Coordinates of C-alpha atoms in Angstrom, one line a residue:
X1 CA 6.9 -16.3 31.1
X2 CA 4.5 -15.0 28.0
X3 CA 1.1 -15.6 28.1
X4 CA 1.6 -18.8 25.5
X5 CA 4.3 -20.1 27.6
X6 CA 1.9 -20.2 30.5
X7 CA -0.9 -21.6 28.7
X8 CA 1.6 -24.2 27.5
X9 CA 2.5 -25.2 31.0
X10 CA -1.2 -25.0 32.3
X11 CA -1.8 -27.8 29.3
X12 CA 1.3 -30.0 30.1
X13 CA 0.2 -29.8 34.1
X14 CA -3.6 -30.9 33.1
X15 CA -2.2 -33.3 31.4
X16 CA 0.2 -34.6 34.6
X17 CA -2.8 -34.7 36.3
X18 CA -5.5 -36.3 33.6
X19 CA -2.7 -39.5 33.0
X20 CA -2.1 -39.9 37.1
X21 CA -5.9 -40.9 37.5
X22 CA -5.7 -43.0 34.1
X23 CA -8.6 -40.1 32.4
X24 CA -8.6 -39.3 28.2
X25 CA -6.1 -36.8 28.2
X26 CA -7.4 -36.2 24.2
X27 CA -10.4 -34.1 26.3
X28 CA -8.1 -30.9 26.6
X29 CA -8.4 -28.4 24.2
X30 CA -5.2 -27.5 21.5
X31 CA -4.9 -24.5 22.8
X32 CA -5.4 -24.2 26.3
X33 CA -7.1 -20.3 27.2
X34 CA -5.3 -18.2 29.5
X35 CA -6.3 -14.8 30.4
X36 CA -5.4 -11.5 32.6
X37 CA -8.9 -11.1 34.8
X38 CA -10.7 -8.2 34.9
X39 CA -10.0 -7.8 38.6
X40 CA -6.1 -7.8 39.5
X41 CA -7.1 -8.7 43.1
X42 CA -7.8 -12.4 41.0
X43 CA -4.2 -12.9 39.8
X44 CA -2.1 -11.9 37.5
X45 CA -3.6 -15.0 35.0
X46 CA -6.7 -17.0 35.0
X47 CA -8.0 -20.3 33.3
X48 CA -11.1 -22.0 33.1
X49 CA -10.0 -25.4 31.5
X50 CA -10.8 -27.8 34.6
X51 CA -14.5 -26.3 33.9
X52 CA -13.7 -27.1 29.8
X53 CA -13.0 -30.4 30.7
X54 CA -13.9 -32.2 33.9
X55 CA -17.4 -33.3 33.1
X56 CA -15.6 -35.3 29.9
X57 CA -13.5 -37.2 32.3
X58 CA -16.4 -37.9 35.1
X59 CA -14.6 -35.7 37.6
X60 CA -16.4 -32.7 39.8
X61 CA -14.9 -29.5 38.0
X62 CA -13.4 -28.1 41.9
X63 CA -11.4 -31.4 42.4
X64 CA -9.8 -31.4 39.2
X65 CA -9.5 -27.6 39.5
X66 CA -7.8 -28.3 42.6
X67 CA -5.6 -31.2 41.8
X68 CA -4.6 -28.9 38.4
X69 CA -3.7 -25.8 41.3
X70 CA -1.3 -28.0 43.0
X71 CA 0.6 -29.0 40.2
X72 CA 1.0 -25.6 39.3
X73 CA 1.8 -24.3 42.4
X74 CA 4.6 -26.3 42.0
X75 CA 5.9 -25.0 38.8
X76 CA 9.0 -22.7 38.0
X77 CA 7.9 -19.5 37.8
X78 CA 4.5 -19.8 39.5
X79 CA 4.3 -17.7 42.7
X80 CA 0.0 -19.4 43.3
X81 CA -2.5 -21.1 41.8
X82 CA -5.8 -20.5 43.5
X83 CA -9.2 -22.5 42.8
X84 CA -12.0 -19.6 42.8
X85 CA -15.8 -20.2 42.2
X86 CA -17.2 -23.4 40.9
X87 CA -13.4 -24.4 38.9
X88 CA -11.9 -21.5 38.0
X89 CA -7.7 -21.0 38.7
X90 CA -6.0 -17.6 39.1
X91 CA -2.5 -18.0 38.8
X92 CA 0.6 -15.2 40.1
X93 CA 3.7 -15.3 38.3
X94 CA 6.8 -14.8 40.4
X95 CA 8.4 -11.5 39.4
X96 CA 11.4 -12.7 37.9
X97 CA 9.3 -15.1 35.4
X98 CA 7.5 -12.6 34.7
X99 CA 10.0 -10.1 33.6
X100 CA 11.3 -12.5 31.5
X101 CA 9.0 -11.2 28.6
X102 CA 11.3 -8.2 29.0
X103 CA 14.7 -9.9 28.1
X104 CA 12.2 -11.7 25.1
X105 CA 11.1 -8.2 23.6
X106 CA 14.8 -7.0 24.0
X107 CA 15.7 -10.1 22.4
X108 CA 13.9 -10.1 19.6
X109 CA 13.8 -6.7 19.0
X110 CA 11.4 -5.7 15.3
X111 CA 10.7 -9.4 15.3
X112 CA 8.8 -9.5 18.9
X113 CA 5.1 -10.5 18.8
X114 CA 5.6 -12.2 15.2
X115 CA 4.2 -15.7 14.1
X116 CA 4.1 -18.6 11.7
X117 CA 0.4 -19.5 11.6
X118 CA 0.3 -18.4 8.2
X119 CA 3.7 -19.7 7.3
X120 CA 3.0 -21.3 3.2
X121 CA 0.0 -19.4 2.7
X122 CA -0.3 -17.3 -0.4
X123 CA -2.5 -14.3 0.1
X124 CA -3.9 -12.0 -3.0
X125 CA -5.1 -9.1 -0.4
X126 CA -7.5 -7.3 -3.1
X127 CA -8.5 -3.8 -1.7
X128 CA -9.0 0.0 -2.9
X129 CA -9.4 -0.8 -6.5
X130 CA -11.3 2.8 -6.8
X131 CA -12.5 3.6 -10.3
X132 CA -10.0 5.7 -12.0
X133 CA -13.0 8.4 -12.7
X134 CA -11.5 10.7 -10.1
X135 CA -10.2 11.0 -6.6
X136 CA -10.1 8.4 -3.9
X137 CA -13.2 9.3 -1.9
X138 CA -13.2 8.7 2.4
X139 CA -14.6 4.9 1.6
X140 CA -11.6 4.2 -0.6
X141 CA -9.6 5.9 1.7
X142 CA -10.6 3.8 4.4
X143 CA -9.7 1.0 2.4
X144 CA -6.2 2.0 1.9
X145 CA -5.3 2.3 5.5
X146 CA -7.1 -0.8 6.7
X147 CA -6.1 -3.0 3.6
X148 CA -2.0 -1.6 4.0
X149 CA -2.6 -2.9 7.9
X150 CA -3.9 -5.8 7.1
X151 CA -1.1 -6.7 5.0
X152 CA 1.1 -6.2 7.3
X153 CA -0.4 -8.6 9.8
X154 CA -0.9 -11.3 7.9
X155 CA 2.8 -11.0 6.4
X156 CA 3.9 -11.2 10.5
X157 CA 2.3 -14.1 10.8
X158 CA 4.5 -16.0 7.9
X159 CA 1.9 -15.4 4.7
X160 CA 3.1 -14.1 1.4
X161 CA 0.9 -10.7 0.7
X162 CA 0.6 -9.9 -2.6
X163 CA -0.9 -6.6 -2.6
X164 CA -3.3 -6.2 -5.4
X165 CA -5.7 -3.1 -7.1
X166 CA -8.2 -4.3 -9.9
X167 CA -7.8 -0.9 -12.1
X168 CA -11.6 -0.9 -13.7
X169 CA -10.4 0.4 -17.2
X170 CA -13.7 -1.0 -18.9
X171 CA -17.5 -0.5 -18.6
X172 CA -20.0 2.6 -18.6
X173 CA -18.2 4.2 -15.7
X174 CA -15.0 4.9 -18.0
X175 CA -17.8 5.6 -20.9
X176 CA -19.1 8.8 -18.7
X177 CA -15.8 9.7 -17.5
X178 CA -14.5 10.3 -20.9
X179 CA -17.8 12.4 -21.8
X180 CA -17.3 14.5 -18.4
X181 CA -13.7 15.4 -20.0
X182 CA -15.1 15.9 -23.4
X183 CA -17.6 18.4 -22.1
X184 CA -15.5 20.5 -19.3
X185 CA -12.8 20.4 -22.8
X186 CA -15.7 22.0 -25.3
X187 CA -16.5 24.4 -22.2
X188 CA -19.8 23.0 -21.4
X189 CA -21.2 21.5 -18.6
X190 CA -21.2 17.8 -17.3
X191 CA -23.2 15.0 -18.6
X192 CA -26.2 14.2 -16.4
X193 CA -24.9 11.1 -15.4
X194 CA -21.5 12.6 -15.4
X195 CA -18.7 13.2 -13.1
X196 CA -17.3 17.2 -11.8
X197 CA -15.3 18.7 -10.3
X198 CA -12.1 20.7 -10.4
X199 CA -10.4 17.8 -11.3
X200 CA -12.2 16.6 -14.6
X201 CA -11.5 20.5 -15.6
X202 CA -7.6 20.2 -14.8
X203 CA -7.8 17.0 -16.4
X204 CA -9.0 18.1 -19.4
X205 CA -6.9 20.7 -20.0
X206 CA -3.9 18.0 -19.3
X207 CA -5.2 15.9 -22.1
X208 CA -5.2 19.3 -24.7
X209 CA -1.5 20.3 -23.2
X210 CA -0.9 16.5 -24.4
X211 CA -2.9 16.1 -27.5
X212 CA -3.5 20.0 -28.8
X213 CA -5.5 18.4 -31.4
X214 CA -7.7 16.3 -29.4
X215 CA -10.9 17.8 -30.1
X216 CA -10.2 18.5 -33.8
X217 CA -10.2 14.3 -34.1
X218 CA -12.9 12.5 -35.8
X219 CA -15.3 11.4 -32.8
X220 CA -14.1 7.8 -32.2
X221 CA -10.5 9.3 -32.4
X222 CA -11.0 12.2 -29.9
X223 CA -12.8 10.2 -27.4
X224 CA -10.2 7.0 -27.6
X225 CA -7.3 10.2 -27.1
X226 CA -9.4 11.6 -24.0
X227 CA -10.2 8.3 -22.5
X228 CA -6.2 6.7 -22.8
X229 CA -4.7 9.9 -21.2
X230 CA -7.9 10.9 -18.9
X231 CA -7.9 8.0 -17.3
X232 CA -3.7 7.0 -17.2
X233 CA -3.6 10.6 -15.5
X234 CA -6.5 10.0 -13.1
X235 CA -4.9 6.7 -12.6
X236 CA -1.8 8.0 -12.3
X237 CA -2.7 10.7 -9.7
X238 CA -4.2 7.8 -7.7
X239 CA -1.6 6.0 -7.3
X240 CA 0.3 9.0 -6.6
X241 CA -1.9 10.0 -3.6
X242 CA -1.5 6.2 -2.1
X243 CA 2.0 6.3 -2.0
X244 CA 1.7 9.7 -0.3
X245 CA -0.6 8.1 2.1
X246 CA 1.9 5.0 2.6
X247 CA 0.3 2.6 0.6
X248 CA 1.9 1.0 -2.3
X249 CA 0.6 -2.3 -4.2
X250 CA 2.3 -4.8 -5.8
X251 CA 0.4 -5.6 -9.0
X252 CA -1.6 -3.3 -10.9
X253 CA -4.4 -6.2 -12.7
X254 CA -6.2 -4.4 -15.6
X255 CA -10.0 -5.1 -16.2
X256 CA -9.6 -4.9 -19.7
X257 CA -6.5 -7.1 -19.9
X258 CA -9.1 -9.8 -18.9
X259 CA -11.3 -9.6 -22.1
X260 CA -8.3 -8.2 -24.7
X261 CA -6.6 -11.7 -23.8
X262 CA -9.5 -13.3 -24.4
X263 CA -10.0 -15.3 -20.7
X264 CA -13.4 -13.6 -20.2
X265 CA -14.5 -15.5 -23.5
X266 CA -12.6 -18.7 -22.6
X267 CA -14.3 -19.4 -19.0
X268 CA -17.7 -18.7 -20.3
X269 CA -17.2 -21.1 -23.3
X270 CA -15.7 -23.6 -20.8
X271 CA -18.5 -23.1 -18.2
X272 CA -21.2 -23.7 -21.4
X273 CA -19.7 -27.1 -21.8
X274 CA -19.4 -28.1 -18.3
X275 CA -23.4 -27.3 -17.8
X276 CA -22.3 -24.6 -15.1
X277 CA -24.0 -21.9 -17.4
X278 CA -27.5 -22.1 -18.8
X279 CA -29.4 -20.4 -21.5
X280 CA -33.0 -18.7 -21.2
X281 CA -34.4 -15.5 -22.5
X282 CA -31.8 -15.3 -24.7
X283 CA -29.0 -14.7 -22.2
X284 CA -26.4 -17.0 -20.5
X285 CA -26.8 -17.5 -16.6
X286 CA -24.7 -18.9 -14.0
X287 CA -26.7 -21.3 -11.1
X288 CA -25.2 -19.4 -8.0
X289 CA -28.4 -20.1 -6.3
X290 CA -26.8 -24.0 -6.5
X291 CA -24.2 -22.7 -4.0
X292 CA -26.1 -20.3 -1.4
X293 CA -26.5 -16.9 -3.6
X294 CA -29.9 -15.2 -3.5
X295 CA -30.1 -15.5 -7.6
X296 CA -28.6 -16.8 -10.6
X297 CA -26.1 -14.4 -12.6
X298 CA -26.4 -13.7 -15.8
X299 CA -23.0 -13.9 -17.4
X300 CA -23.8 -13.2 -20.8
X301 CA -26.1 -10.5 -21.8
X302 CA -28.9 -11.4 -24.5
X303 CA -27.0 -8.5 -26.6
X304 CA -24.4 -10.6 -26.6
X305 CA -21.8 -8.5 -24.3
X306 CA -20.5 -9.8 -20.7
X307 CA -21.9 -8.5 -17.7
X308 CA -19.8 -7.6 -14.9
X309 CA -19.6 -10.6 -13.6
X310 CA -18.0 -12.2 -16.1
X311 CA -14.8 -10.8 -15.6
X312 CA -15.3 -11.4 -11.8
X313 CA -15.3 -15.4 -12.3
X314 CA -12.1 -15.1 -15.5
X315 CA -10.5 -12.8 -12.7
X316 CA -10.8 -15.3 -9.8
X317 CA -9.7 -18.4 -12.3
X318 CA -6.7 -15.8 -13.0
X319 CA -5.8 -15.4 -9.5
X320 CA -5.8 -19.1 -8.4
X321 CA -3.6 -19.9 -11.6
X322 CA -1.4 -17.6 -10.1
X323 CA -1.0 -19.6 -7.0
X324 CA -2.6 -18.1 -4.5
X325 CA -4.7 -20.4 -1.9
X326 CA -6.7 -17.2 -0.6
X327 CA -7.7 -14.5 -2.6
X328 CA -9.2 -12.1 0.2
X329 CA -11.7 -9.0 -1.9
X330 CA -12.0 -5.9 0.5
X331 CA -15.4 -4.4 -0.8
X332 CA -17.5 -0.9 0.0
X333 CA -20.5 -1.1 2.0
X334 CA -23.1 -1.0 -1.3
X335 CA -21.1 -4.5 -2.5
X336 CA -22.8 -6.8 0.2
X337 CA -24.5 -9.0 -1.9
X338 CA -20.6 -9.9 -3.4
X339 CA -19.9 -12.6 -0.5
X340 CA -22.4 -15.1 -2.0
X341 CA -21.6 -14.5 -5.6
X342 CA -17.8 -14.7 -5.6
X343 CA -18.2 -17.9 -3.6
X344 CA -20.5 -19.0 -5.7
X345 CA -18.5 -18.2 -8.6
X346 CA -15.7 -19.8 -7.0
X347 CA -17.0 -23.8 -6.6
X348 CA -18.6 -23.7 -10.0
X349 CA -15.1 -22.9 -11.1
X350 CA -14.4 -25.9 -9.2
X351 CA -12.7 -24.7 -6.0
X352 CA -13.1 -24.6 -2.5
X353 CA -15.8 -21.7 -1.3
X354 CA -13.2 -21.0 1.5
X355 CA -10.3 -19.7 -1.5
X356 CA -12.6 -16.9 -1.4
X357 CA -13.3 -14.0 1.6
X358 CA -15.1 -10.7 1.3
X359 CA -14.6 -7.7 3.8
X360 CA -17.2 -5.1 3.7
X361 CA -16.4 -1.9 4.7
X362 CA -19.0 0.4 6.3
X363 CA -19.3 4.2 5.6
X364 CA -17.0 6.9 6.8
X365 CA -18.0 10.2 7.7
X366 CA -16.2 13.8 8.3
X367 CA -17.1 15.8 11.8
X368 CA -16.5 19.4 12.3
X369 CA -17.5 21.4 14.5
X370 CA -20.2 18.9 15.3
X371 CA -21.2 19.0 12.0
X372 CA -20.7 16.9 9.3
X373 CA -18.3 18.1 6.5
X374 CA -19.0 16.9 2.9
X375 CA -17.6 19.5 0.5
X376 CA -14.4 19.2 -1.3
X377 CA -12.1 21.5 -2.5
X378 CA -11.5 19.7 -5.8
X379 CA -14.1 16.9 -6.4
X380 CA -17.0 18.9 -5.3
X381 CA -19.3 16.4 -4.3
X382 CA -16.9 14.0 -2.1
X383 CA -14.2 14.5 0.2
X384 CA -11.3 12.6 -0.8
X385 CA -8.1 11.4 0.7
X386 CA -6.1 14.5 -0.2
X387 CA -9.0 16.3 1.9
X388 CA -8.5 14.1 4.9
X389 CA -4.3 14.3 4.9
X390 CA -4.6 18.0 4.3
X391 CA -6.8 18.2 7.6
X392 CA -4.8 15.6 10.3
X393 CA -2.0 14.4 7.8
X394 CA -1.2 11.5 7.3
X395 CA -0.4 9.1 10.7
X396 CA -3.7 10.6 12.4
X397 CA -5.9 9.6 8.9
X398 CA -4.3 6.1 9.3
X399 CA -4.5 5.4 12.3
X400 CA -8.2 6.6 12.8
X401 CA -9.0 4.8 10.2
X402 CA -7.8 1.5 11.2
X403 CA -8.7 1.8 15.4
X404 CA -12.5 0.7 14.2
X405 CA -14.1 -3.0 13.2
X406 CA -14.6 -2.1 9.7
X407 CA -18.1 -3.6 10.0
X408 CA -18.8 -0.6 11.7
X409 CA -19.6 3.0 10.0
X410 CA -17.0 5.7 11.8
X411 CA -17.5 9.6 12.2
X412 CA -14.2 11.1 12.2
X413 CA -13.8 14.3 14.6
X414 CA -11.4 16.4 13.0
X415 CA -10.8 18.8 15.8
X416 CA -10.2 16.0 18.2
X417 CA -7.3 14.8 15.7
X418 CA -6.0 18.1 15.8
X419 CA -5.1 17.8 19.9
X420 CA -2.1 17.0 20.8
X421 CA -3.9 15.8 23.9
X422 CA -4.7 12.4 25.4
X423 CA -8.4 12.5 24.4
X424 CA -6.2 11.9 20.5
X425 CA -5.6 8.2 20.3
X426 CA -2.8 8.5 17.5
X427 CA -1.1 11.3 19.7
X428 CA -1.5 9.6 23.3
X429 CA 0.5 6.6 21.8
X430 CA 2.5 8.2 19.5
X431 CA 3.7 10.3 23.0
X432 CA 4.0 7.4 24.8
X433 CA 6.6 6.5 22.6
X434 CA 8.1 9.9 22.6
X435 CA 8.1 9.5 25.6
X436 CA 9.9 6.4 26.2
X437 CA 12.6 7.7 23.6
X438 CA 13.1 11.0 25.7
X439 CA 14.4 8.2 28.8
X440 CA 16.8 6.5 26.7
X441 CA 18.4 9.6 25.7
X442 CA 18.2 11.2 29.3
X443 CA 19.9 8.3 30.2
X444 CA 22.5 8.2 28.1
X445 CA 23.1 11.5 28.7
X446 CA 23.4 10.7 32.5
X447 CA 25.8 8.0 31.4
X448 CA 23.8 5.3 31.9
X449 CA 23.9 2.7 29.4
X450 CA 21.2 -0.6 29.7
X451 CA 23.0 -3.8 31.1
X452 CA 23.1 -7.4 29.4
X453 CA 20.2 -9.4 30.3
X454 CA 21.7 -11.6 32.2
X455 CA 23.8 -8.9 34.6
X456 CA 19.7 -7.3 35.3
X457 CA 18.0 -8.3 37.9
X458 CA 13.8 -8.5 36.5
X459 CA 12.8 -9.9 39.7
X460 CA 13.1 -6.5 41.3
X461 CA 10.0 -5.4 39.1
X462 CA 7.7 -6.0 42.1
X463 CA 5.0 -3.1 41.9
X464 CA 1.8 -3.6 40.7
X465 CA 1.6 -1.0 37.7
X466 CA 5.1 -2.8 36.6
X467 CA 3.3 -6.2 37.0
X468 CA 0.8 -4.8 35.0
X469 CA 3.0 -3.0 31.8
X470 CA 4.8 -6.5 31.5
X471 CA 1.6 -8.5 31.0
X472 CA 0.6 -5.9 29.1
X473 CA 3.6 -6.1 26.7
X474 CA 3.5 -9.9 26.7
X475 CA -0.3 -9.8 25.4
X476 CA 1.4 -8.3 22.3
X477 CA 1.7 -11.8 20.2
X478 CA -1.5 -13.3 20.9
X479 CA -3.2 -10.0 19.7
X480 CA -1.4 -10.2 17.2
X481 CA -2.3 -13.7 16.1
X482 CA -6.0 -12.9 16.5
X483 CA -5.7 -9.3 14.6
X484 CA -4.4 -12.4 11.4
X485 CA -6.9 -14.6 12.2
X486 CA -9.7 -12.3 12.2
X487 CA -8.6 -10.2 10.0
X488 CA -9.2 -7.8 12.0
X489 CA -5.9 -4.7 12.8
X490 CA -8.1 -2.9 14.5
X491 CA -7.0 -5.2 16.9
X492 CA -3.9 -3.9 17.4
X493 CA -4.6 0.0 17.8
X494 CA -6.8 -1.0 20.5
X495 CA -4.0 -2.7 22.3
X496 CA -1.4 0.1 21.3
X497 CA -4.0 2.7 23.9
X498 CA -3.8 -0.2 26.5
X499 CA -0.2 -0.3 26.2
X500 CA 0.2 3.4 26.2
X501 CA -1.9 3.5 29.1
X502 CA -0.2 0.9 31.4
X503 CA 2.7 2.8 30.3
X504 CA 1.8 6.1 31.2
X505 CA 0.4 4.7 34.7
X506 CA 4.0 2.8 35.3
X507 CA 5.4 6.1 35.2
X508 CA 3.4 8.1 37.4
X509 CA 4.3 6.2 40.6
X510 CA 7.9 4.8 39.0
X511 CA 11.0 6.8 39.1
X512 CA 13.0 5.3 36.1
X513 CA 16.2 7.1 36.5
X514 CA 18.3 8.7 39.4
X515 CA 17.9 12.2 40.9
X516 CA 20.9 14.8 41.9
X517 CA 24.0 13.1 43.2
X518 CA 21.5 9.3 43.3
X519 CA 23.6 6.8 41.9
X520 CA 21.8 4.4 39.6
X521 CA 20.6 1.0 41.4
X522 CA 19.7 -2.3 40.1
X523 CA 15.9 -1.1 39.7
X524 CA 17.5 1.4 38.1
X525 CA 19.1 -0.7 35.2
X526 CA 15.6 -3.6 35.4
X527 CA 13.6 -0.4 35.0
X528 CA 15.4 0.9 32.0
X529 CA 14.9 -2.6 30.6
X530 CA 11.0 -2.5 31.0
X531 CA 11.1 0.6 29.5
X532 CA 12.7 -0.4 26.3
X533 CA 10.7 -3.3 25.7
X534 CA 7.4 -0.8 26.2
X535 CA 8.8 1.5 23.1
X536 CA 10.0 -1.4 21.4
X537 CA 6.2 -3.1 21.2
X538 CA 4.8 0.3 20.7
X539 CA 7.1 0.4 17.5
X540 CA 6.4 -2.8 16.5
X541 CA 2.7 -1.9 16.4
X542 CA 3.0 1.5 15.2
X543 CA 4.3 -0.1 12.1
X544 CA 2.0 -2.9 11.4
X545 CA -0.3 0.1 11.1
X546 CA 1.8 1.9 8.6
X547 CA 1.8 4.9 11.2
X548 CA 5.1 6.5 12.2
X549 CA 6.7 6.0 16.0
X550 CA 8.5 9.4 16.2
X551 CA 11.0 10.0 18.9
X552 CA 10.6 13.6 19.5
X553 CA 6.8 14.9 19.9

């Protein structure tokens, strides 16, 4: 029995018990809560719903509490229900009901812990989206990791992703990357407000193995030359680098494509007519303050060019024409004041505020030797992704990266992900799996092959550490579900450790397979079983993180 089936059954038995005394039975909750107390004296499951709900049907919270206990008691599958403190229930499974999460996981294999909350929603997951004026720094990085994860969790709970980077090939940033080129190619140094670096240097000289006659070109011609293949090379490495790093998108949406088609032009002329946009000191605003943001926007400069956000509000129209019902932006820390605007921008366009969210990601930070690292070998002034693989490759960058609530800025330890010790979350999952990989073959090698489900007996899976790993493994779908619903995978690499550790305390007091001339017993062949549903939902999550589950450590 999973954790949802129980909390299914805890519902239908208030219910039982709500219609036998004539009460509202519309009182309980949708989804009834069910949790694993902190003490395991308690239970092996607790609920507070007769608290939730007895004061709305004019009963003391201990009777219904204790009427609820005796209909559950008298369930399938429940061993007690219990009435602690002023209405809560701790419940105990009976073992075989229990282990039936096992034969589940087995069951369902790749597919276990998966959902359909999200079933018919089309997601544009927006992240990265790094300037192509060099490198992906840590923040960008960070992005990658946590952005691929998230993907990947919303897609496993029945959404259609659509991976998406905005490549910003238009604006000042472009203007001074194609000056930094210009100069490091005339042998001089960077613009003030330039970029350096080892890289603008190789790229530079990329551009003159290209285009031998670059700098020869009239000054509009040699800049336009240095600018298109500066910045497809820099884009190009980019993209390179994320693939490297696991991370591959699905469109590539050009800036510039945006005003070239003339969109940019056509949603500011419409929002003119519709009153959305108003004119004062010669400039064109939009009245975000209407819908919650801080200030109005100007759209239009009084020179006549767009401002930035211009292309933000043809770019959202462009997304929601493309179908998508949520178009979610994953943002650096410095882009706070984003949230309100792009929701803003999104009900003067005439949708709902909710089509839009904004993730803001906070700082990242390299640790060494107890001291911060900030050098790179080829940007100078940043250390990029290339810099962090190079250091822990790349499962140990991922995962890192995306164990932590992005709202919260990170210091990576280096040396730590260097151990191939406990005190390294990536490698004290990663080995549990190993580790569980290492039985199967020893057992196969001993000539024991796993049984059917229905020839293993699960109610032998008494002890209290394997109580413990199957409630453990049968938490997997409802973390799931909340890792979508938050939007938060951190989730799940906190839950991998609690896995790993249930796991790797099963073990130590657990003999899985026989010794000497032992033959193997039926524990033998329910153990093996709880095993393989362990590695199978340490795969499972190893993989919604984009990090590998190796078999040999």
């Amino acid at each position: 029995m999973t954790p949802s089936a129980l909390a299914d059954l805890v519902r239908s038995s208030a219910v039982t018990v709500l219609e036998a005394r004539g009460l509202d039975t519309g009182v309980l909750p949708e989804q009834v809560t069910v949790e694993r107390p902190r003490n395991p004296e308690h239970g092996d499951y607790a609920t507070n719903v007769a608290l939730q709900v007895a004061k709305k049907v004019g009963m003391a919270p201990r009777e219904l509490a204790d009427a609820l206990a005796a209909e559950l008691a008298a369930a399938d599958g429940v061993e007690s229900a219990e009435v602690a403190g002023p209405g809560f229930l701790n419940l105990r499974l009976a073992a075989d009901a229990q282990g039936e999460i096992v034969n589940r996981v087995l069951a369902e294999g790749e597919a276990f812990g998966r959902g359909d909350a999200l079933a018919g929603t089309r997601i544009n997951l927006e992240f990265v989206s790094a300037n192509p004026t060099g490198p992906i720094h840590l923040g960008g990085t960070r992005w990658a990791a946590v952005g691929d994860a998230l993907g990947r969790v919303l897609s496993a709970q029945g959404a259609e992703v659509t991976r998406e980077y905005y490549f910003n090939d238009a604006g000042a940033q472009i203007d001074r990357f194609v000056s930094s080129l210009l100069a490091a190619a005339q042998g001089q140094p960077a613009p003030e407000d330039g970029y350096a670096g080892a890289y603008i240097d190789e790229i530079a000289k990329a551009v003159l193995a290209e285009e031998p006659g670059a700098l020869s070109l009239p000054e509009n011609e040699c800049r336009e030359t240095f600018r298109r293949i500066g910045v497809g090379l820099m884009f190009e490495e980019i993209k390179q680098s994320l693939h490297e790093f696991g991370t591959d998108f699905d469109v590539f949406f050009h800036e510039d494509s945006l005003h070239s088609s003339g969109k940019v032009a056509a949603v500011v002329e419409e929002l003119k007519e519709t009153g959305a946009l108003y004119e004062s000191e010669g400039a064109w605003w939009m009245r975000t303050t209407d819908q919650g943001d801080d200030k109005d926007r100007v759209v239009i400069k009084s020179d006549g060019d767009p401002a930035y956000i211009a292309g933000d509000i043809a770019y959202l129209r462009d997304k929601v024409e493309r179908g998508f019902g949520l178009c979610i932006y994953m943002l650096g820390a410095d882009h706070h004041g984003y949230i309100g605007r792009l929701k803003a921008t999104a009900v003067t366009l005439g949708y709902d505020a909710d089509v839009v969210e904004v993730l803001i990601g906070q700082m990242v930070n390299l640790v060494s030797g107890g001291k911060p690292v900030r050098m790179s070998k080829r940007a100078g002034t940043v250390v990029t992704l290339e810099d962090l693989v190079e250091a822990v490759g790349v499962d140990a960058a991922r995962y890192e990266l995306t164990r932590y609530s992005v709202d919260s800025s990170i210091d990576i330890d280096l040396d730590l992900l260097r151990k191939h010790t406990n005190e390294n979350p990536v490698f004290y999952v990663q080995y549990a799996h190993a580790r569980l990989a290492s039985l199967q073959r020893n057992a196969a090698e001993l000539g024991i092959e796993r049984k059917p489900a229905d020839e293993v007996d699960l109610g032998l899976l008494s002890h209290p550490r394997e109580g413990d790993l199957i409630r453990t493994i049968g938490e997997f779908p409802s973390v799931l579900a909340k890792a979508a619903e938050l939007r938060e995978p951190h989730r799940i690499a906190r839950y991998l450790e609690s896995l790993a550790s249930a796991y790797h305390k099963f073990y130590d007091v657990a003999r899985v397979l026989p010794q000497g001339d032992e033959e193997p017993t039926d524990l033998t062949f329910a153990r093996l079983a709880l095993c393989e549903a362990a590695r199978q939902v340490l795969a499972n999550g190893l993989s919604l993180l984009g990090v590998s589950a190796p078999e040999r450590m």
